[in-house]
Coordinates of C-alpha atoms in Angstrom, one line a residue:
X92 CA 150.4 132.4 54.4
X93 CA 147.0 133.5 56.2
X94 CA 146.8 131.8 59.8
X95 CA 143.3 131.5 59.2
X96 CA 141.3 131.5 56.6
X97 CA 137.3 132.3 55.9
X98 CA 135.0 131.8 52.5
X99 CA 133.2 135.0 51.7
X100 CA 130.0 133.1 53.0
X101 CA 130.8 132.0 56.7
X102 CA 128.1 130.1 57.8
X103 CA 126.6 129.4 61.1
X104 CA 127.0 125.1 61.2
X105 CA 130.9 126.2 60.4
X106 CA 130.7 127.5 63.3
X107 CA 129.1 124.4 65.3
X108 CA 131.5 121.9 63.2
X109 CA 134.8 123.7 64.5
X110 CA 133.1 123.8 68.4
X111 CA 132.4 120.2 68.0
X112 CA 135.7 119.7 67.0
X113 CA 137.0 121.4 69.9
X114 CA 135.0 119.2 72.2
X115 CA 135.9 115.9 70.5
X116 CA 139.8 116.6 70.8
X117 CA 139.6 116.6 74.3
X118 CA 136.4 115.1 76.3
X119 CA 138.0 115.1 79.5
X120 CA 138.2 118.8 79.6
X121 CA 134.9 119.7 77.5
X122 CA 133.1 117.8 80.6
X123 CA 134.9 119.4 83.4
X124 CA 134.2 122.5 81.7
X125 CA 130.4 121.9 81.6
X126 CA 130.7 120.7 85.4
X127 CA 132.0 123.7 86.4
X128 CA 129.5 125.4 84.0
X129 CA 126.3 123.3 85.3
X130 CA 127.5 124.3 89.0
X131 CA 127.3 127.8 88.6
X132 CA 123.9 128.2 87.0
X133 CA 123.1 126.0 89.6
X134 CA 124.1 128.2 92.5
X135 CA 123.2 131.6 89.9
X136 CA 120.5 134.0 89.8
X137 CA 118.8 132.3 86.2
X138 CA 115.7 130.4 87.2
X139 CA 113.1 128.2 84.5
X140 CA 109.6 128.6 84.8
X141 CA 109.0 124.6 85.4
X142 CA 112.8 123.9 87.1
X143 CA 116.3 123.8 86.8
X144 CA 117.3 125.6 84.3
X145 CA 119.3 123.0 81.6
X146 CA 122.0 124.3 79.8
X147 CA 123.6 122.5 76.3
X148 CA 127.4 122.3 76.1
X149 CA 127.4 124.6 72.8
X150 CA 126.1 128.6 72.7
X151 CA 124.4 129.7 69.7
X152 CA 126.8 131.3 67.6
X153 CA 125.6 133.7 64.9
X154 CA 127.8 135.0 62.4
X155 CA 127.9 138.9 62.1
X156 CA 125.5 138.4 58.6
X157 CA 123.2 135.8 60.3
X158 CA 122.9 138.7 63.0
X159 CA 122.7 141.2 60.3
X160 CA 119.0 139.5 58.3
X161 CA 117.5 138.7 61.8
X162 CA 118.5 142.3 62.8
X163 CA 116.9 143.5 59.9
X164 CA 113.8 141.7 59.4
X165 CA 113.0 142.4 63.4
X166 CA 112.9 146.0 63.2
X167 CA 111.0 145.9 60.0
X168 CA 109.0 143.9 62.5
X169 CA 108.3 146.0 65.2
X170 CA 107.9 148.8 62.6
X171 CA 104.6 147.1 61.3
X172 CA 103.7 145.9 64.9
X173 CA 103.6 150.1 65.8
X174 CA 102.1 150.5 63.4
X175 CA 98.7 148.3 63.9
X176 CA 99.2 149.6 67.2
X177 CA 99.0 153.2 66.1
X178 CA 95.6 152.3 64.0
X179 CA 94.1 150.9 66.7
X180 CA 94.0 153.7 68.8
X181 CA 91.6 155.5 66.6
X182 CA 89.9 153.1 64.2
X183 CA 86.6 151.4 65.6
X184 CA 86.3 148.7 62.7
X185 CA 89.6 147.7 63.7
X186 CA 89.4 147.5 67.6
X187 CA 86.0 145.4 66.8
X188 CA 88.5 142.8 65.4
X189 CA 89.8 142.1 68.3
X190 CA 87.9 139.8 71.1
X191 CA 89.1 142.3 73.8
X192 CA 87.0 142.6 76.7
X193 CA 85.6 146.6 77.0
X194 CA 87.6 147.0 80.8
X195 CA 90.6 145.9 78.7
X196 CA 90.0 148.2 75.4
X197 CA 89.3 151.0 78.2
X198 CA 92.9 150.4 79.6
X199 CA 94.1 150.3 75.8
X200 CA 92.5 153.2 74.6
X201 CA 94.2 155.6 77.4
X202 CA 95.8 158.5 76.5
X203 CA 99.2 157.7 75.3
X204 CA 102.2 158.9 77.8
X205 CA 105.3 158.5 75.3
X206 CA 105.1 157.7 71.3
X207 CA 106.8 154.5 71.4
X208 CA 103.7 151.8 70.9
X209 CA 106.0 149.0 71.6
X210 CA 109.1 149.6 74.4
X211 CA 110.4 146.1 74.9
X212 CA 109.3 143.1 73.4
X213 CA 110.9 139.2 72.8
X214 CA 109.5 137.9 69.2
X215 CA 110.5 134.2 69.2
X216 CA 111.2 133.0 65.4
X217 CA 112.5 129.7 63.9
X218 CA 115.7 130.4 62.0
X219 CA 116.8 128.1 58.9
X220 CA 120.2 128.5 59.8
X221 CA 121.5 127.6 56.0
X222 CA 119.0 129.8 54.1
X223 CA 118.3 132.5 57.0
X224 CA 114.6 132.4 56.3
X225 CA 112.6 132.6 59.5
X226 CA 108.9 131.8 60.6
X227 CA 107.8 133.7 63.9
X228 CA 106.3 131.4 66.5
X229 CA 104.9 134.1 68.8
X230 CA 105.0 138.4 70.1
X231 CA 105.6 138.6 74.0
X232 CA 105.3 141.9 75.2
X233 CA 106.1 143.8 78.4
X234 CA 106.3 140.5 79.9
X235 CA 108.8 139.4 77.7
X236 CA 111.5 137.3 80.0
X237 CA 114.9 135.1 79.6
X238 CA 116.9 138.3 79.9
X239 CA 118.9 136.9 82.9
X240 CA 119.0 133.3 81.8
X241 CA 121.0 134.2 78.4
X242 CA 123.4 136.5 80.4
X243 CA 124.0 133.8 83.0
X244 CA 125.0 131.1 81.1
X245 CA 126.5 133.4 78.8
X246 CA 129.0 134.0 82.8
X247 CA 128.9 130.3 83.1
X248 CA 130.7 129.7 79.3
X249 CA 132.9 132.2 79.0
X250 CA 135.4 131.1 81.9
X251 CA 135.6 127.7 80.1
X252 CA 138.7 126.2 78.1
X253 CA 136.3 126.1 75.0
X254 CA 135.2 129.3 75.3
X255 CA 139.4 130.1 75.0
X256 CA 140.2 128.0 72.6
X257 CA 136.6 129.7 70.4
X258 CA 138.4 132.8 71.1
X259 CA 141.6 132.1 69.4
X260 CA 139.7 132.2 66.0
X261 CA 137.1 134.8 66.5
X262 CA 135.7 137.5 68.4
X263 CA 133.1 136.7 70.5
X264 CA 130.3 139.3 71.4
X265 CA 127.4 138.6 73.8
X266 CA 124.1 140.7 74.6
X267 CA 123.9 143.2 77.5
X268 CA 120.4 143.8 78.0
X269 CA 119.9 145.2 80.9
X270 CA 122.2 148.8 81.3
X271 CA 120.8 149.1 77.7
X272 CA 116.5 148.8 78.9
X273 CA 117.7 151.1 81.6
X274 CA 118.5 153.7 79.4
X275 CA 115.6 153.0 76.7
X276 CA 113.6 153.5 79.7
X277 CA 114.6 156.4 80.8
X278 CA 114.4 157.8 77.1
X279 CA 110.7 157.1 77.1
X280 CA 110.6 159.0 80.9
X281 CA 112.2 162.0 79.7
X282 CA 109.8 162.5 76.9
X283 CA 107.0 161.3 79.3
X284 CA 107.5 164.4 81.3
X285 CA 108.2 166.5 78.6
X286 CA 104.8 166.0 77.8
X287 CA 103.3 166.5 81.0
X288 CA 105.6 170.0 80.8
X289 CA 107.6 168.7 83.9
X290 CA 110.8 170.9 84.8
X291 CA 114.1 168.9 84.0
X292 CA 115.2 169.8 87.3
X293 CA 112.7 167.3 88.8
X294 CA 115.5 164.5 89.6
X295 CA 115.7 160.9 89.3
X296 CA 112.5 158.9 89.4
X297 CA 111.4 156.3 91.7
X298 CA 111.0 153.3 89.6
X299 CA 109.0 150.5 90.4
X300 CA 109.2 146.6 88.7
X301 CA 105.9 145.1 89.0
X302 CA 104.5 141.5 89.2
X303 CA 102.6 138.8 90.3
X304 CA 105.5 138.1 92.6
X305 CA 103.9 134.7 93.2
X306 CA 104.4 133.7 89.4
X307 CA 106.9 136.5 88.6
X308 CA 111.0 135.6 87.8
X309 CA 111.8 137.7 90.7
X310 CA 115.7 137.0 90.4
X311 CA 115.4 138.4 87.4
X312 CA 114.0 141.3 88.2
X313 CA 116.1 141.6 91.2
X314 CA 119.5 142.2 88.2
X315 CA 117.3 144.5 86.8
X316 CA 116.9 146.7 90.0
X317 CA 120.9 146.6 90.4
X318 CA 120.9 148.2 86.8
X319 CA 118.7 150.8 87.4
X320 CA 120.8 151.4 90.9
X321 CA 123.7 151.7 89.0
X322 CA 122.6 154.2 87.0
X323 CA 121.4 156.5 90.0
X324 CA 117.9 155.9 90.1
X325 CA 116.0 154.3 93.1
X326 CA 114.1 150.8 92.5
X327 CA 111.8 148.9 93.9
X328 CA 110.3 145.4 93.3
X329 CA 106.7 145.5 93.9
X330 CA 103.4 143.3 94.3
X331 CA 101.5 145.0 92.0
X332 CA 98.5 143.6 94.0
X333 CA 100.4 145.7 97.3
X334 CA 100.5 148.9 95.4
X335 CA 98.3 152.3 97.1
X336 CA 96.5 155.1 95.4
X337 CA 95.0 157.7 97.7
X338 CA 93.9 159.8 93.9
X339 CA 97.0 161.2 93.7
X340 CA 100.5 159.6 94.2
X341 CA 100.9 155.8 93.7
X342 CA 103.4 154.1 96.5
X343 CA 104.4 151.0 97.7
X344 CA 103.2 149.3 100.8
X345 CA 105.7 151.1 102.7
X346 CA 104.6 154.5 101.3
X347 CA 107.6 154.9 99.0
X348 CA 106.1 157.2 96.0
X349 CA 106.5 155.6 92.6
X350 CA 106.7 157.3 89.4
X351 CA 107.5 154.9 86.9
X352 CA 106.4 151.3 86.2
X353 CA 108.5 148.8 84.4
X354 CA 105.2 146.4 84.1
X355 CA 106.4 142.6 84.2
X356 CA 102.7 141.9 85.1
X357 CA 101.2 140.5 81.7
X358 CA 98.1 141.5 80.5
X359 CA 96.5 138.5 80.6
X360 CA 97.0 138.2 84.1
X361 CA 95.7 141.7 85.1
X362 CA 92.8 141.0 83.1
X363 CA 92.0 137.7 85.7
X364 CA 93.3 139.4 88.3
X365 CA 91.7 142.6 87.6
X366 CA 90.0 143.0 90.9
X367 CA 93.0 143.0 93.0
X368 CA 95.3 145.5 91.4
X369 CA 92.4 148.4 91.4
X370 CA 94.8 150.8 93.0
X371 CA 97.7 150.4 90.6
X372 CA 94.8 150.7 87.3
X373 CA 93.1 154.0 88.6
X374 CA 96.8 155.5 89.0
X375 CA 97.0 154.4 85.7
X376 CA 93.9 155.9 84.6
X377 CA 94.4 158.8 86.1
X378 CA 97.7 159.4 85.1
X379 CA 99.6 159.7 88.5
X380 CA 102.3 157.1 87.2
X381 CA 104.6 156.7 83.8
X382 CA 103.4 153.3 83.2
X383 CA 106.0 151.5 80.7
X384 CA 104.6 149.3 79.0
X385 CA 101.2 151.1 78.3
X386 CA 98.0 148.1 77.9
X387 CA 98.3 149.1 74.3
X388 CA 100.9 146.6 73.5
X389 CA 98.0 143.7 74.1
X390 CA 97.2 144.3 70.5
X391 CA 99.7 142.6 69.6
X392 CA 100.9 140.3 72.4
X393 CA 97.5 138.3 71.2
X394 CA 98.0 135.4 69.2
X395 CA 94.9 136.7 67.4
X396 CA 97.0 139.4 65.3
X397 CA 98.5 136.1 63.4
X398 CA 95.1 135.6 61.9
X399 CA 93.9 139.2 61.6
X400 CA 97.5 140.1 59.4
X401 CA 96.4 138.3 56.2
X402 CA 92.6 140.3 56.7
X403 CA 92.1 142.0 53.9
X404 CA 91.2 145.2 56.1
X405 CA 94.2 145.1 57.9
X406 CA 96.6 144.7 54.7
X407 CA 94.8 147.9 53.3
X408 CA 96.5 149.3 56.0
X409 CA 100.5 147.8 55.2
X410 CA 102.5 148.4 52.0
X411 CA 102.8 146.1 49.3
X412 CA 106.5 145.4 50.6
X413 CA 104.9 144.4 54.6
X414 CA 102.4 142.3 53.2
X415 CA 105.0 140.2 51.2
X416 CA 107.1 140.1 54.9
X417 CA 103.8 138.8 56.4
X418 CA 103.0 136.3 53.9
X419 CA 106.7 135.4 53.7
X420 CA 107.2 135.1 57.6
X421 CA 103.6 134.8 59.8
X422 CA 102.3 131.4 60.2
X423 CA 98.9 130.9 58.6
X424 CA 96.5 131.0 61.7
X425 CA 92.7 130.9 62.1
X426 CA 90.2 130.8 64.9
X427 CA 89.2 127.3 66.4
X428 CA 85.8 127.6 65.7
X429 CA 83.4 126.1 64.3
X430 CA 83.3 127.3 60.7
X431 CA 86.3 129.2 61.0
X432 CA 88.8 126.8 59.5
X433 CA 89.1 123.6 56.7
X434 CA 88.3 121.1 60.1
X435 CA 88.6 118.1 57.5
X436 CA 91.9 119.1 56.5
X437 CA 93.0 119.7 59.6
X438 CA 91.8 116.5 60.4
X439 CA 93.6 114.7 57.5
X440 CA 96.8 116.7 57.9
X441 CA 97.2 116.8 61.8
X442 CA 101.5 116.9 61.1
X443 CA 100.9 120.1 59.5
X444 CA 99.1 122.0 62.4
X445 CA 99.2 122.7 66.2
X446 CA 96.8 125.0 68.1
X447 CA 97.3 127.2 71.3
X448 CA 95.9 129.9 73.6
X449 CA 95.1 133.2 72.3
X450 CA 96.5 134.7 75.2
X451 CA 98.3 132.6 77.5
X452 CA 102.9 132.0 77.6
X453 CA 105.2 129.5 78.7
X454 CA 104.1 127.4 76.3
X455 CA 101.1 126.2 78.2
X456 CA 98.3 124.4 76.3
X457 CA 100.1 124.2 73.1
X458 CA 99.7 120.9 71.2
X459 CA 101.3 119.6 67.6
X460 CA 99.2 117.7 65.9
X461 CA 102.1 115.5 65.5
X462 CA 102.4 114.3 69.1
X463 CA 98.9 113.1 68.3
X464 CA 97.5 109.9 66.7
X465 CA 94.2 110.5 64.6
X466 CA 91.7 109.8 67.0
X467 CA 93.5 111.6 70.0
X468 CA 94.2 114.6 67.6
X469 CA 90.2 114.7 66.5
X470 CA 89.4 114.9 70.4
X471 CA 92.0 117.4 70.9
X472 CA 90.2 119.4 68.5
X473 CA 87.3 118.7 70.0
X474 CA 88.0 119.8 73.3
X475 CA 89.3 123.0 72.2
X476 CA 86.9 124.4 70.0
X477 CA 85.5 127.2 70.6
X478 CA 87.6 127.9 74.1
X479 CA 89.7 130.8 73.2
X480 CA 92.5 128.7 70.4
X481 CA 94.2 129.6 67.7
X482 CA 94.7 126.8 65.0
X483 CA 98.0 127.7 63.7
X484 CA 100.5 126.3 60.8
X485 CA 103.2 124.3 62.2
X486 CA 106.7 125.3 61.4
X487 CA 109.3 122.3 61.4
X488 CA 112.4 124.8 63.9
X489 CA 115.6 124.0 61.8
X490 CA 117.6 121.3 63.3
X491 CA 120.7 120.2 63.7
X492 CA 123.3 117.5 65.9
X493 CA 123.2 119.0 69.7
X494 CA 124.8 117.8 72.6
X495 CA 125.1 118.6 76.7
X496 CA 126.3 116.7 79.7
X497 CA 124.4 114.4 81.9
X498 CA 124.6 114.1 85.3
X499 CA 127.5 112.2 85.2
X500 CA 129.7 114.0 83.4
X501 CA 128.7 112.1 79.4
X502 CA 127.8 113.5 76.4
X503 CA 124.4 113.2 75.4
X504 CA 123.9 113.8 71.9
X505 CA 120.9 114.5 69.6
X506 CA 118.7 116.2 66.8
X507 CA 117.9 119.1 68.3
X508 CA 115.8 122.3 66.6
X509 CA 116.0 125.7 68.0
X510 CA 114.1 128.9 68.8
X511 CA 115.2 132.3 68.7
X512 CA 113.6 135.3 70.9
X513 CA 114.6 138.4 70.0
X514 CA 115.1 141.4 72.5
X515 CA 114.2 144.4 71.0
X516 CA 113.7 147.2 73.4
X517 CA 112.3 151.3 71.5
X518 CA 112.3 149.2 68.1
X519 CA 116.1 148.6 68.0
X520 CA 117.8 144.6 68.6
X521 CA 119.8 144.2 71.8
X522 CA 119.9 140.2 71.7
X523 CA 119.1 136.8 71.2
X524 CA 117.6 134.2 72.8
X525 CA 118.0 130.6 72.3
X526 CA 115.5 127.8 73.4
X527 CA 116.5 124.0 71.8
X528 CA 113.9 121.3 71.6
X529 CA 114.1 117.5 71.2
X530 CA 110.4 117.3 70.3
X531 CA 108.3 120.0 68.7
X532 CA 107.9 122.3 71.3
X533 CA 110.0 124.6 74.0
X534 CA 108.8 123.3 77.7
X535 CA 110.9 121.5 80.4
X536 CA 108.8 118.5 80.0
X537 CA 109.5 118.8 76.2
X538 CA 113.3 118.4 77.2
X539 CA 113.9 121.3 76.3
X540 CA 117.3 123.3 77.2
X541 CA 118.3 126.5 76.9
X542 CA 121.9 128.2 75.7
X543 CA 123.5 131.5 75.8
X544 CA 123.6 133.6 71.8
X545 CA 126.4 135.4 70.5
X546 CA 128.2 136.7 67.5
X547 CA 131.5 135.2 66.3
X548 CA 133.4 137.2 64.1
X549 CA 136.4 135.6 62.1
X550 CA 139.6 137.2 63.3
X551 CA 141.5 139.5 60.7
X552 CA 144.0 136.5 58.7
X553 CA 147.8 136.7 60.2
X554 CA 150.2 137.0 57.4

């Protein structure tokens, strides 16, 4: 007889049931495991925007074929992200789509360094994890974060007694994403100075990661540094407001040369903070620096390319196949402005709607009509009108029962729902992501927690 065995259809809440089970047949261990768990990423290098970073007592497990669809549709993703990207380099009635300001299309429009349109990005989805149908909730960029939190709690399980006992059954794979952006980066380097007919002889680059340090997750960036150490190169983690240009080599404030830029520093914030990082621009300009990401991946960081997907101009540009993956998969979005959108549906419907920023993360400013009453949702709308929102169709996350430990040591249980970022670094999936929600949103003050992702694969049946 097989030790084990599997349907044909393994599904992701089998996976949940038989953790669950594991934590029920012994309590007393689950919580000293997640005590021991909660006191490492408490002494650890992963940080939260808003706070402690709060950890469940259950990773997201993904089953090789959940992995599979989500691999799949993300790619075809990026594919039609590069795409628009491409376009916009060279089509005025498409850059007038876009509310970009002209020093920011300037910055967009540069000549390009490296073909890739899109080196790293995180697009965040809700998964149905019974069906494996997705909506996206939002494209983040060079900016794109949580790297270090996912590998940290990922350390912080995987000494555990559960994590054993999950072994026994399966094979359990987590997400390396840093070694693998240190050599996607340096992919994009070598072809950045084969174009500027550099001999390969020319060594290792100096690397810089830039920020905001102020706002920036500089412990993560500080693993990121030890990666590219690791691989030989020298890196340094940089103001970007510190940075000197004397018109021909960019350095540091302790006149260290730089000649690549990881860019942390979203574009939203350069754009406020334009006047203060004129040095690191004009290098940029000028082309004294291998900036990675190039400005041109604001075209799609904006919330705006939601709307603008279902234009008709834009779908003349996307095969009949894309267009059904948009219509299947993008939210249905709209300006908030006056004239823009149905308000008296909006009005009537609030639970079916939330708006948010055009161009702001973290979750700030983003309200569910649901957390509203009528008349506090009619004067959210009027407060936001016409400031720079998106009205956006609100996607229920799947949910599902939940649990972590308090602060003294008891299960807390509840209906959580979950989203999924998704690490994709030159167009190809490194990892996942996993943010879980109580309410309808993502932020600390939303309770919500975060978990380490991973595949579990059945082990082969003992005879």
């Amino acid at each position: 007889m097989c030790a084990y065995l599997y349907p044909s259809k393994y599904f992701m809440k089998q996976l949940r049931q038989e953790y669950l089970a594991n934590i029920e047949s012994d309590r007393v261990g689950a919580a000293k495991d997640m005590a021991v768990a909660k006191e490492y990423i408490k002494n650890s290098t992963a940080t939260f925007t808003r706070g402690q970073l709060s950890m469940m007592a259950m990773p997201k497990m993904h089953t090789p074929r959940s992995f599979e669809v989500v691999q799949k549709a993300l790619e075809t993703t990026h594919s039609i992200l590069s795409k628009i990207i491409e376009r916009y380099l060279t089509d005025a009635e498409l850059q007038a789509m876009f509310p970009f300001a002209d020093k920011l299309k300037q910055l967009i429009l540069l000549p390009k360094q490296y073909a890739q349109n899109l080196p790293i990005c995180r697009l965040d989805i809700f998964l149905d994890e019974e069906s494996l149908d997705f909506k996206f909730c939002e494209f983040n960029a060079d900016g794109a974060s949580a790297m270090n939190e996912d590998r940290e709690i990922y350390n912080a399980w995987k000494n555990s007694q559960l994590y054993a006992k999950m072994g026994q059954t399966h094979q359990i794979r987590s997400f390396e994403l840093f070694d693998s952006w240190v050599q996607s980066f340096a992919d994009l380097y070598k072809e950045y100075l084969q174009t500027k007919k550099v001999k390969k002889n020319v060594g290792k680059p100096t690397i810089a990661i830039v920020d905001f340090l102020d706002i920036g997750t500089k412990s993560e960036f500080g693993v990121f540094a030890k990666a590219f150490e690791k691989a030989g190169y020298t890196c340094v983690i940089e103001d970007i407001t510190t940075l000197r240009y004397d018109g021909k080599v960019l350095t540091n404030k302790d006149g260290c040369k730089i000649d690549a830029i990881y860019r942390r520093a979203v574009t939203s914030e350069c754009m406020d903070k334009y006047d203060t990082i004129k040095p690191f621009l004009q290098a940029v300009r000028d082309d004294a620096v291998c900036l990675i990401g190039a400005f041109r991946t604001q075209v799609i960081h904006d919330k705006n390319l939601f709307r603008l997907l279902r234009d008709p101009y834009i779908k003349a540009l996307l095969t009949k196949e894309e267009n059904d993956f948009v219509e299947q998969h993008i939210p249905k979005t709209y300006k908030l402005e006056y004239g823009q959108y149905d308000k008296i549906a909006v009005l009537n419907h609030k639970d079916k709607w939330l708006i948010k920023p055009s161009d702001r993360y973290g979750s700030f400013d983003v309200h569910t009509g649901g957390d509203y009453t009528d008349m506090e949702w009619y004067e959210v709308i009027a407060k936001y009108e016409g400031k720079g929102f998106v009205l956006q169709e609100y996607c229920p996350p799947y949910r599902t029962q939940d649990l972590y430990f308090d602060d003294s040591d008891q299960p807390v249980v509840g209906n959580y729902g979950y989203m999924t970022g998704c690490f994709l670094y030159n167009g190809t999936l490194k990892g996942l992501y996993t943010r879980c929600m109580l309410r309808r949103t993502t932020t600390q003050k939303d309770e919500g927690r975060v978990t380490c992702s991973v595949v579990c694969t059945p082990k082969q049946a003992k005879n």
